[in-house]
Amino acid sequence: MQFVEISKRYGENVIFDKFSLDIPPQSLLTVVGPSGEGKTTLLHLASALIELDAGLIIKERSEQGPVSYLFQEPRLLPKSNVFTNVELALHAHHESPAERAAIALHYLSLVDMQESLTLYPAQLSGGMRQRVAIARAFAHEANLMLLDEPFQSLDIKLRYNLIEAFGRLWNESPRTTLFVTHDPKEALLLGDAVLCLGDPKKPKLYQKIQIPRKARNIADPILLAYEAELVNALVSS
């Protein structure tokens, strides 16, 4: 996906001004930046929820079609159980009930929710609800995945458990992904590259992460150096 000299403003507030970015197909870009500096706007532009003022967004063939969008809130159907919340997302592309069931069970197993299929959202913890939402997002046949701070409201233990679950799912089913977060460690553990917004004209920082995702550790000196650079970009004016 390419953002080519895009411009977007809200009244006098300039979010992007001839801003360009190239995201390799089937890569995971984590996006950080101060509040109000364009993180969610970038997702909305990528999903065509809002229009550009100027510029182009070019999608590869593998990125076109349905979009999977995961929000801070799980947004599960309260009157449907865990299994049905995922299975319902498959009806548009799979006519066979048996096929839908197999796919739903597969993704729920990958997030360790296979023992909770008959429970309803009100019976689940916040972390469990978000696991179901992640399974549903991956089960949905989409070539572009957008995530807007999906782990923000969770405590640190749940957050890192979900980072692990998300990485496991993504490695099995990679697709072009933009993942917005406020957490530098989260960004570095998940992203193939990290983008820091804050300047309407260009990225404040764009850092590729060469360490394989499965081998990353928050105590790794290389990741700590990346984190220091990222935090510096976040706090610099």
Coordinates of N, CA, C and O in Angstrom, one line a residue, residues 22-197:
D22 N 5.2 4.2 2.1 CA 5.2 2.9 1.4 C 5.2 1.8 2.3 O 6.1 1.6 3.1
I23 N 4.1 1.0 2.3 CA 4.0 -0.2 3.2 C 4.1 -1.4 2.4 O 3.2 -1.7 1.5
P24 N 5.1 -2.3 2.5 CA 5.2 -3.5 1.7 C 4.0 -4.4 1.9 O 3.4 -4.5 3.0
P25 N 3.5 -5.1 0.8 CA 2.4 -6.0 1.0 C 2.6 -7.1 2.0 O 3.8 -7.5 2.1
Q26 N 1.6 -7.5 2.7 CA 1.6 -8.5 3.7 C 2.7 -8.2 4.8 O 3.4 -9.2 5.3
S27 N 2.8 -7.0 5.1 CA 3.7 -6.6 6.2 C 2.8 -6.0 7.3 O 1.7 -5.5 7.1
L28 N 3.4 -5.9 8.5 CA 2.7 -5.3 9.7 C 3.4 -4.1 10.1 O 4.5 -4.1 10.6
L29 N 2.7 -2.9 9.9 CA 3.2 -1.6 10.3 C 2.6 -1.2 11.6 O 1.3 -1.1 11.6
T30 N 3.3 -1.0 12.6 CA 2.8 -0.4 13.8 C 2.9 1.1 13.8 O 4.0 1.7 13.3
V31 N 1.9 1.8 14.2 CA 1.8 3.3 14.1 C 1.7 3.9 15.5 O 0.7 3.6 16.2
V32 N 2.6 4.8 15.8 CA 2.5 5.5 17.1 C 2.6 7.0 16.8 O 2.8 7.5 15.7
G33 N 2.3 7.8 17.8 CA 2.3 9.2 17.7 C 1.5 9.9 18.7 O 0.6 9.3 19.3
P34 N 1.7 11.2 19.0 CA 0.9 11.9 20.0 C -0.6 11.9 19.6 O -0.9 11.8 18.4
S35 N -1.5 12.1 20.5 CA -2.9 12.2 20.2 C -3.2 13.4 19.3 O -2.6 14.4 19.4
G36 N -4.0 13.1 18.3 CA -4.4 14.2 17.4 C -3.5 14.4 16.2 O -3.6 15.4 15.4
E37 N -2.5 13.5 16.0 CA -1.5 13.6 15.0 C -1.7 12.7 13.8 O -0.8 12.6 13.0
G38 N -2.9 12.1 13.7 CA -3.2 11.4 12.5 C -3.3 9.9 12.5 O -3.5 9.3 11.4
K39 N -3.1 9.2 13.6 CA -3.1 7.8 13.6 C -4.4 7.2 13.2 O -4.4 6.4 12.2
T40 N -5.5 7.6 13.8 CA -6.8 7.1 13.4 C -7.2 7.6 12.0 O -7.8 6.8 11.2
T41 N -6.8 8.8 11.7 CA -7.1 9.3 10.3 C -6.4 8.5 9.3 O -7.0 8.2 8.2
L42 N -5.2 8.0 9.5 CA -4.5 7.1 8.6 C -5.3 5.8 8.4 O -5.4 5.4 7.2
L43 N -5.8 5.3 9.4 CA -6.6 4.1 9.3 C -7.9 4.3 8.5 O -8.3 3.6 7.6
H44 N -8.6 5.5 8.8 CA -9.8 5.8 8.1 C -9.6 6.0 6.6 O -10.4 5.7 5.8
L45 N -8.5 6.6 6.3 CA -8.1 6.9 4.9 C -7.8 5.5 4.2 O -8.3 5.3 3.1
A46 N -7.1 4.6 4.9 CA -6.8 3.3 4.3 C -8.0 2.5 4.0 O -8.1 1.7 3.1
S47 N -9.0 2.7 4.9 CA -10.3 1.9 4.8 C -11.3 2.6 3.9 O -12.4 2.1 3.7
A48 N -11.0 3.8 3.4 CA -11.9 4.6 2.6 C -13.1 5.1 3.4 O -14.2 5.4 2.8
L49 N -13.0 5.2 4.7 CA -14.1 5.7 5.5 C -14.2 7.2 5.4 O -15.3 7.8 5.5
I50 N -13.0 7.9 5.1 CA -13.0 9.3 4.8 C -12.2 9.5 3.5 O -11.5 8.6 3.1
E51 N -12.4 10.6 2.9 CA -11.7 10.9 1.6 C -10.5 11.8 1.8 O -10.5 12.6 2.7
L52 N -9.6 11.7 0.9 CA -8.4 12.5 0.9 C -8.8 13.9 0.4 O -9.7 14.1 -0.4
D53 N -8.1 14.9 0.8 CA -8.2 16.3 0.2 C -7.4 16.3 -1.1 O -7.7 17.0 -2.0
A54 N -6.3 15.6 -1.1 CA -5.4 15.5 -2.2 C -4.5 14.3 -2.1 O -4.3 13.7 -1.0
G55 N -3.9 13.9 -3.2 CA -3.0 12.7 -3.2 C -3.6 11.4 -3.6 O -4.8 11.4 -4.0
L56 N -2.9 10.3 -3.5 CA -3.4 9.0 -3.9 C -3.1 8.0 -2.8 O -2.1 8.1 -2.1
I57 N -3.9 7.0 -2.7 CA -3.7 5.8 -2.0 C -3.7 4.6 -3.0 O -4.8 4.4 -3.6
I58 N -2.6 3.9 -3.1 CA -2.5 2.9 -4.1 C -2.4 1.5 -3.4 O -1.5 1.3 -2.6
K59 N -3.4 0.6 -3.6 CA -3.4 -0.7 -3.0 C -2.9 -1.7 -4.0 O -3.4 -1.7 -5.2
E60 N -2.1 -2.7 -3.6 CA -1.8 -3.8 -4.4 C -3.0 -4.7 -4.6 O -4.0 -4.6 -3.8
R61 N -3.0 -5.5 -5.6 CA -4.2 -6.4 -5.8 C -4.5 -7.2 -4.5 O -5.6 -7.5 -4.2
S62 N -3.4 -7.7 -3.8 CA -3.6 -8.5 -2.6 C -4.2 -7.7 -1.5 O -4.5 -8.3 -0.4
E63 N -4.3 -6.4 -1.6 CA -4.8 -5.6 -0.5 C -6.2 -5.0 -0.8 O -6.8 -4.4 0.1
Q64 N -6.7 -5.3 -1.9 CA -8.0 -4.8 -2.3 C -9.1 -5.7 -1.8 O -8.9 -6.9 -1.5
G65 N -10.3 -5.2 -1.7 CA -11.5 -5.9 -1.3 C -11.8 -5.6 0.2 O -11.6 -4.5 0.7
P66 N -12.4 -6.6 0.9 CA -12.9 -6.4 2.2 C -11.8 -6.0 3.2 O -10.6 -6.3 3.0
V67 N -12.1 -5.2 4.2 CA -11.2 -4.7 5.2 C -11.7 -5.3 6.6 O -12.9 -5.3 6.9
S68 N -10.7 -5.7 7.4 CA -11.0 -6.2 8.7 C -10.5 -5.1 9.7 O -9.4 -4.6 9.7
Y69 N -11.5 -4.6 10.5 CA -11.2 -3.4 11.4 C -11.4 -3.8 12.8 O -12.5 -4.3 13.2
L70 N -10.4 -3.7 13.7 CA -10.5 -4.1 15.1 C -10.3 -2.8 15.9 O -9.3 -2.1 15.8
F71 N -11.3 -2.6 16.8 CA -11.3 -1.3 17.6 C -10.8 -1.6 19.0 O -10.6 -2.7 19.4
Q72 N -10.8 -0.5 19.8 CA -10.5 -0.7 21.3 C -11.5 -1.5 22.0 O -11.1 -2.3 22.8
E73 N -12.8 -1.4 21.6 CA -13.8 -2.2 22.2 C -14.0 -3.4 21.4 O -14.0 -3.4 20.2
P74 N -14.2 -4.6 22.0 CA -14.4 -5.8 21.2 C -15.6 -5.8 20.3 O -15.6 -6.5 19.2
R75 N -16.7 -5.1 20.7 CA -17.9 -5.0 19.8 C -18.5 -6.4 19.5 O -18.8 -6.6 18.3
L76 N -18.6 -7.2 20.4 CA -19.2 -8.5 20.2 C -20.7 -8.4 20.3 O -21.2 -7.5 21.0
L77 N -21.4 -9.3 19.7 CA -22.8 -9.4 19.8 C -23.2 -9.9 21.1 O -22.9 -11.1 21.4
P78 N -23.9 -9.2 22.0 CA -24.1 -9.6 23.4 C -25.0 -10.8 23.5 O -24.9 -11.6 24.5
K79 N -25.9 -11.1 22.5 CA -26.8 -12.2 22.6 C -26.3 -13.4 21.8 O -27.1 -14.4 21.6
S80 N -25.1 -13.4 21.4 CA -24.5 -14.5 20.7 C -23.3 -15.0 21.5 O -22.6 -14.2 22.1
N81 N -23.1 -16.3 21.5 CA -22.0 -16.9 22.3 C -20.7 -16.7 21.5 O -20.7 -16.2 20.4
V82 N -19.6 -17.2 22.2 CA -18.3 -17.0 21.6 C -18.2 -17.6 20.2 O -17.7 -16.9 19.2
F83 N -18.6 -18.8 20.1 CA -18.5 -19.5 18.7 C -19.3 -18.7 17.7 O -18.8 -18.4 16.6
T84 N -20.6 -18.3 18.0 CA -21.4 -17.7 17.0 C -20.9 -16.3 16.6 O -21.0 -15.8 15.5
N85 N -20.3 -15.6 17.6 CA -19.7 -14.3 17.3 C -18.6 -14.4 16.2 O -18.5 -13.5 15.3
V86 N -17.9 -15.4 16.1 CA -16.9 -15.6 15.1 C -17.6 -16.2 13.8 O -17.3 -15.8 12.7
E87 N -18.4 -17.2 14.0 CA -19.0 -17.9 12.9 C -19.8 -17.0 12.0 O -19.8 -17.1 10.8
L88 N -20.5 -16.0 12.6 CA -21.4 -15.1 11.9 C -20.6 -14.3 10.9 O -21.1 -13.9 9.8
A89 N -19.3 -14.0 11.2 CA -18.5 -13.2 10.3 C -18.1 -14.0 9.0 O -17.5 -13.3 8.1
L90 N -18.4 -15.2 9.0 CA -18.0 -16.1 7.8 C -19.0 -16.3 6.8 O -18.8 -16.9 5.8
H91 N -20.3 -15.9 7.1 CA -21.4 -16.2 6.2 C -21.2 -15.6 4.8 O -21.7 -16.2 3.8
A92 N -20.6 -14.5 4.7 CA -20.5 -13.8 3.4 C -19.6 -14.6 2.4 O -19.8 -14.5 1.2
H93 N -18.7 -15.4 2.9 CA -17.8 -16.1 2.0 C -17.8 -17.6 2.1 O -17.2 -18.3 1.3
H94 N -18.6 -18.1 3.0 CA -18.6 -19.6 3.2 C -20.0 -20.1 3.4 O -20.7 -19.8 4.4
E95 N -20.6 -20.8 2.4 CA -21.9 -21.2 2.4 C -22.1 -22.5 3.3 O -23.1 -22.7 4.0
S96 N -21.1 -23.3 3.4 CA -21.1 -24.5 4.2 C -21.1 -24.3 5.7 O -20.1 -23.7 6.2
P97 N -22.1 -24.7 6.4 CA -22.0 -24.6 7.9 C -20.8 -25.3 8.5 O -20.2 -24.9 9.4
A98 N -20.5 -26.5 7.9 CA -19.4 -27.3 8.4 C -18.0 -26.5 8.2 O -17.2 -26.5 9.1
E99 N -17.9 -25.9 7.1 CA -16.7 -25.1 6.8 C -16.6 -23.9 7.7 O -15.5 -23.6 8.2
R100 N -17.7 -23.2 7.9 CA -17.7 -22.1 8.8 C -17.3 -22.5 10.2 O -16.5 -21.8 10.9
A101 N -17.9 -23.6 10.7 CA -17.6 -24.1 12.0 C -16.1 -24.4 12.2 O -15.5 -24.1 13.2
A102 N -15.5 -25.1 11.1 CA -14.1 -25.5 11.2 C -13.2 -24.2 11.3 O -12.2 -24.2 12.0
I103 N -13.5 -23.2 10.5 CA -12.7 -22.0 10.5 C -12.8 -21.3 11.8 O -11.8 -20.8 12.4
A104 N -14.1 -21.1 12.3 CA -14.3 -20.5 13.6 C -13.5 -21.2 14.7 O -12.8 -20.5 15.5
L105 N -13.6 -22.5 14.7 CA -13.0 -23.3 15.8 C -11.4 -23.1 15.7 O -10.7 -23.1 16.7
H106 N -10.9 -23.1 14.4 CA -9.5 -23.0 14.2 C -9.0 -21.7 14.8 O -8.0 -21.7 15.6
Y107 N -9.6 -20.6 14.5 CA -9.1 -19.3 15.0 C -9.3 -19.1 16.5 O -8.5 -18.5 17.2
L108 N -10.4 -19.6 17.0 CA -10.7 -19.5 18.4 C -9.7 -20.4 19.2 O -9.2 -20.0 20.3
S109 N -9.3 -21.5 18.6 CA -8.2 -22.3 19.3 C -6.9 -21.6 19.3 O -6.2 -21.7 20.3
L110 N -6.6 -20.8 18.3 CA -5.3 -20.1 18.2 C -5.2 -19.0 19.3 O -4.1 -18.6 19.6
V111 N -6.4 -18.6 19.8 CA -6.3 -17.6 20.9 C -6.8 -18.2 22.2 O -7.2 -17.5 23.1
D112 N -6.7 -19.5 22.3 CA -7.0 -20.3 23.5 C -8.4 -20.0 24.0 O -8.6 -19.9 25.2
M113 N -9.4 -20.0 23.1 CA -10.8 -19.8 23.5 C -11.6 -21.0 23.2 O -12.9 -20.9 23.2
Q114 N -11.0 -22.1 22.9 CA -11.7 -23.3 22.5 C -12.5 -23.9 23.6 O -13.5 -24.7 23.4
E115 N -12.2 -23.6 24.9 CA -13.0 -24.1 26.0 C -14.1 -23.2 26.4 O -14.8 -23.5 27.4
S116 N -14.3 -22.1 25.7 CA -15.3 -21.1 26.1 C -16.4 -20.9 25.0 O -17.0 -19.8 25.0
L117 N -16.6 -21.8 24.2 CA -17.4 -21.6 23.0 C -18.8 -21.2 23.3 O -19.5 -20.5 22.6
T118 N -19.4 -21.7 24.4 CA -20.8 -21.5 24.7 C -21.0 -20.4 25.6 O -22.2 -20.1 25.9
L119 N -20.0 -19.7 26.0 CA -20.1 -18.5 26.9 C -20.6 -17.3 26.1 O -20.2 -17.2 24.9
Y120 N -21.2 -16.4 26.8 CA -21.7 -15.1 26.2 C -20.7 -14.0 26.6 O -20.1 -14.1 27.7
P121 N -20.7 -12.9 25.9 CA -19.8 -11.8 26.2 C -19.8 -11.3 27.6 O -18.8 -11.0 28.2
A122 N -21.0 -11.3 28.2 CA -21.2 -10.8 29.6 C -20.5 -11.8 30.6 O -20.2 -11.4 31.7
Q123 N -20.3 -13.0 30.2 CA -19.6 -14.0 31.0 C -18.1 -14.0 30.9 O -17.4 -14.8 31.6
L124 N -17.6 -13.2 30.0 CA -16.1 -13.2 29.7 C -15.4 -12.0 30.4 O -16.0 -10.9 30.6
S125 N -14.2 -12.2 30.7 CA -13.3 -11.1 31.1 C -13.0 -10.2 29.9 O -13.2 -10.6 28.8
G126 N -12.5 -9.0 30.2 CA -12.1 -8.1 29.1 C -11.1 -8.7 28.2 O -11.2 -8.6 26.9
G127 N -10.1 -9.4 28.7 CA -9.1 -10.0 27.8 C -9.7 -11.1 27.0 O -9.3 -11.3 25.8
M128 N -10.6 -11.9 27.5 CA -11.3 -13.0 26.8 C -12.1 -12.4 25.7 O -12.1 -12.9 24.5
R129 N -12.8 -11.3 25.9 CA -13.6 -10.7 24.9 C -12.8 -10.2 23.8 O -13.1 -10.3 22.6
Q130 N -11.6 -9.6 24.1 CA -10.7 -9.1 23.1 C -10.1 -10.3 22.3 O -9.8 -10.2 21.1
R131 N -9.9 -11.4 22.9 CA -9.4 -12.6 22.2 C -10.4 -13.0 21.1 O -10.0 -13.4 20.0
V132 N -11.7 -13.0 21.5 CA -12.7 -13.4 20.5 C -12.7 -12.4 19.4 O -12.9 -12.8 18.2
A133 N -12.6 -11.1 19.7 CA -12.6 -10.1 18.7 C -11.4 -10.3 17.7 O -11.6 -10.1 16.5
I134 N -10.3 -10.7 18.2 CA -9.1 -10.9 17.4 C -9.3 -12.1 16.5 O -9.0 -12.1 15.3
A135 N -9.9 -13.2 17.1 CA -10.2 -14.4 16.3 C -11.1 -14.0 15.2 O -11.0 -14.5 14.0
R136 N -12.2 -13.3 15.5 CA -13.1 -12.9 14.5 C -12.5 -12.0 13.4 O -12.8 -12.2 12.2
A137 N -11.6 -11.1 13.7 CA -10.9 -10.3 12.7 C -10.1 -11.1 11.8 O -10.1 -10.8 10.6
F138 N -9.4 -12.1 12.3 CA -8.6 -13.0 11.4 C -9.5 -13.9 10.6 O -9.1 -14.3 9.5
A139 N -10.6 -14.4 11.2 CA -11.4 -15.3 10.5 C -12.1 -14.7 9.3 O -12.3 -15.3 8.2
H140 N -12.4 -13.4 9.4 CA -13.0 -12.6 8.3 C -12.1 -12.5 7.2 O -10.9 -12.2 7.3
E141 N -12.5 -12.9 6.0 CA -11.7 -12.9 4.8 C -11.5 -11.5 4.3 O -12.3 -10.9 3.6
A142 N -10.4 -10.9 4.8 CA -10.0 -9.5 4.4 C -8.5 -9.5 4.0 O -7.7 -10.2 4.6
N143 N -8.2 -8.7 3.1 CA -6.8 -8.5 2.6 C -6.1 -7.4 3.3 O -4.9 -7.2 3.1
L144 N -6.8 -6.6 4.0 CA -6.2 -5.4 4.7 C -6.8 -5.4 6.1 O -8.0 -5.5 6.3
M145 N -5.9 -5.4 7.1 CA -6.3 -5.4 8.5 C -5.9 -4.1 9.2 O -4.8 -3.6 9.1
L146 N -6.9 -3.4 9.9 CA -6.6 -2.2 10.6 C -7.0 -2.3 12.0 O -8.1 -2.8 12.3
L147 N -6.1 -1.9 12.9 CA -6.4 -2.1 14.3 C -6.1 -0.7 15.0 O -5.0 -0.1 14.9
D148 N -7.1 -0.3 15.8 CA -7.0 1.0 16.5 C -6.9 0.8 18.0 O -7.9 0.8 18.7
E149 N -5.7 0.7 18.5 CA -5.4 0.5 19.9 C -6.2 -0.6 20.5 O -6.9 -0.3 21.5
P150 N -6.2 -1.8 20.0 CA -7.1 -2.8 20.5 C -6.8 -3.3 21.9 O -7.7 -3.9 22.6
F151 N -5.6 -3.0 22.4 CA -5.2 -3.5 23.8 C -5.1 -2.4 24.8 O -4.6 -2.7 25.9
Q152 N -5.5 -1.2 24.5 CA -5.2 -0.1 25.3 C -5.8 -0.2 26.7 O -5.2 0.2 27.7
S153 N -7.0 -0.7 26.8 CA -7.8 -0.7 28.1 C -7.4 -1.9 29.0 O -8.0 -2.1 30.1
L154 N -6.4 -2.7 28.6 CA -6.1 -4.0 29.3 C -4.9 -3.8 30.2 O -4.0 -3.0 29.9
D155 N -4.9 -4.6 31.3 CA -3.7 -4.5 32.1 C -2.5 -5.1 31.4 O -2.6 -5.8 30.4
I156 N -1.3 -4.9 32.0 CA -0.1 -5.2 31.3 C 0.1 -6.7 31.0 O 0.5 -7.1 29.9
K157 N -0.4 -7.6 31.9 CA -0.3 -9.0 31.7 C -1.2 -9.5 30.6 O -0.7 -10.2 29.7
L158 N -2.4 -9.0 30.6 CA -3.3 -9.3 29.5 C -2.8 -8.8 28.2 O -2.9 -9.5 27.2
R159 N -2.3 -7.6 28.2 CA -1.8 -7.0 27.0 C -0.7 -7.8 26.3 O -0.8 -8.1 25.1
Y160 N 0.2 -8.3 27.1 CA 1.3 -9.1 26.5 C 0.9 -10.5 26.1 O 1.4 -11.1 25.2
N161 N -0.1 -11.0 26.8 CA -0.7 -12.3 26.4 C -1.4 -12.1 25.0 O -1.3 -13.0 24.2
L162 N -2.1 -11.0 24.9 CA -2.8 -10.8 23.6 C -1.8 -10.4 22.5 O -2.0 -10.8 21.3
I163 N -0.7 -9.7 22.8 CA 0.3 -9.5 21.8 C 0.9 -10.8 21.3 O 1.0 -11.0 20.1
E164 N 1.1 -11.8 22.2 CA 1.5 -13.1 21.8 C 0.5 -13.8 20.9 O 0.8 -14.4 19.9
A165 N -0.8 -13.7 21.3 CA -1.8 -14.4 20.5 C -2.0 -13.7 19.2 O -2.1 -14.4 18.2
F166 N -1.9 -12.4 19.1 CA -2.0 -11.7 17.9 C -0.9 -12.1 16.9 O -1.1 -12.3 15.7
G167 N 0.4 -12.1 17.5 CA 1.5 -12.5 16.6 C 1.4 -13.9 16.1 O 1.7 -14.1 14.9
R168 N 0.8 -14.8 16.9 CA 0.7 -16.2 16.5 C -0.3 -16.2 15.3 O -0.1 -16.9 14.3
L169 N -1.4 -15.5 15.4 CA -2.4 -15.4 14.3 C -1.9 -14.8 13.1 O -2.1 -15.3 12.0
W170 N -1.2 -13.7 13.3 CA -0.7 -13.0 12.1 C 0.4 -13.8 11.3 O 0.4 -13.8 10.1
N171 N 1.2 -14.5 12.1 CA 2.3 -15.3 11.4 C 1.6 -16.4 10.6 O 2.2 -16.8 9.5
E172 N 0.5 -16.9 11.0 CA -0.2 -18.0 10.3 C -0.9 -17.4 9.1 O -1.0 -18.1 8.0
S173 N -1.4 -16.2 9.2 CA -2.3 -15.6 8.1 C -1.8 -14.2 7.9 O -2.6 -13.2 8.2
P174 N -0.6 -13.9 7.3 CA -0.2 -12.6 7.2 C -1.0 -11.8 6.1 O -1.4 -12.4 5.1
R175 N -1.2 -10.6 6.4 CA -1.9 -9.7 5.4 C -1.4 -8.2 5.8 O -0.9 -8.0 6.9
T176 N -1.5 -7.3 4.8 CA -1.1 -6.0 5.1 C -1.9 -5.4 6.3 O -3.1 -5.5 6.3
T177 N -1.1 -4.9 7.3 CA -1.8 -4.6 8.5 C -1.2 -3.2 9.0 O 0.0 -3.0 9.1
L178 N -2.1 -2.4 9.5 CA -1.8 -1.1 10.2 C -2.3 -1.3 11.6 O -3.5 -1.4 11.8
F179 N -1.4 -1.2 12.6 CA -1.7 -1.4 14.0 C -1.4 -0.2 14.8 O -0.2 0.1 15.0
V180 N -2.4 0.6 15.2 CA -2.1 1.8 16.0 C -2.0 1.5 17.4 O -2.8 0.7 18.0
T181 N -1.0 2.1 18.1 CA -0.8 1.9 19.5 C -0.2 3.1 20.1 O 0.5 3.9 19.4
H182 N -0.4 3.3 21.4 CA 0.4 4.3 22.2 C 1.6 3.7 22.9 O 2.4 4.5 23.4
D183 N 1.7 2.4 22.8 CA 2.8 1.8 23.6 C 4.0 1.4 22.7 O 3.9 0.6 21.9
P184 N 5.1 2.1 23.0 CA 6.3 1.8 22.2 C 6.8 0.3 22.2 O 7.2 -0.2 21.2
K185 N 6.7 -0.3 23.4 CA 7.1 -1.7 23.5 C 6.1 -2.6 22.6 O 6.6 -3.5 21.9
E186 N 4.9 -2.3 22.7 CA 3.9 -3.1 21.8 C 4.2 -2.9 20.4 O 4.2 -3.9 19.6
A187 N 4.5 -1.7 20.0 CA 4.9 -1.4 18.6 C 6.1 -2.2 18.1 O 6.1 -2.7 17.0
L188 N 7.1 -2.2 19.0 CA 8.3 -2.9 18.6 C 8.2 -4.4 18.7 O 8.9 -5.1 17.9
L189 N 7.4 -4.9 19.5 CA 7.2 -6.4 19.6 C 6.4 -6.9 18.4 O 6.6 -8.1 18.0
L190 N 5.6 -6.1 17.8 CA 4.7 -6.6 16.8 C 5.1 -6.2 15.4 O 4.9 -7.0 14.4
G191 N 5.6 -5.0 15.2 CA 5.7 -4.5 13.8 C 6.9 -5.0 13.0 O 8.0 -5.3 13.6
D192 N 6.7 -5.2 11.7 CA 7.8 -5.4 10.8 C 8.6 -4.1 10.7 O 9.8 -4.0 10.4
A193 N 7.8 -3.0 10.9 CA 8.4 -1.6 10.9 C 7.5 -0.8 11.8 O 6.3 -1.1 12.0
V194 N 8.1 0.3 12.4 CA 7.3 1.2 13.2 C 7.3 2.6 12.6 O 8.4 3.1 12.2
L195 N 6.2 3.2 12.6 CA 6.0 4.5 12.0 C 5.6 5.5 13.2 O 4.7 5.2 13.9
C196 N 6.3 6.6 13.3 CA 6.0 7.6 14.3 C 5.5 8.8 13.6 O 6.2 9.4 12.8
L197 N 4.2 9.2 13.8 CA 3.6 10.4 13.3 C 3.8 11.6 14.2 O 4.2 11.4 15.3

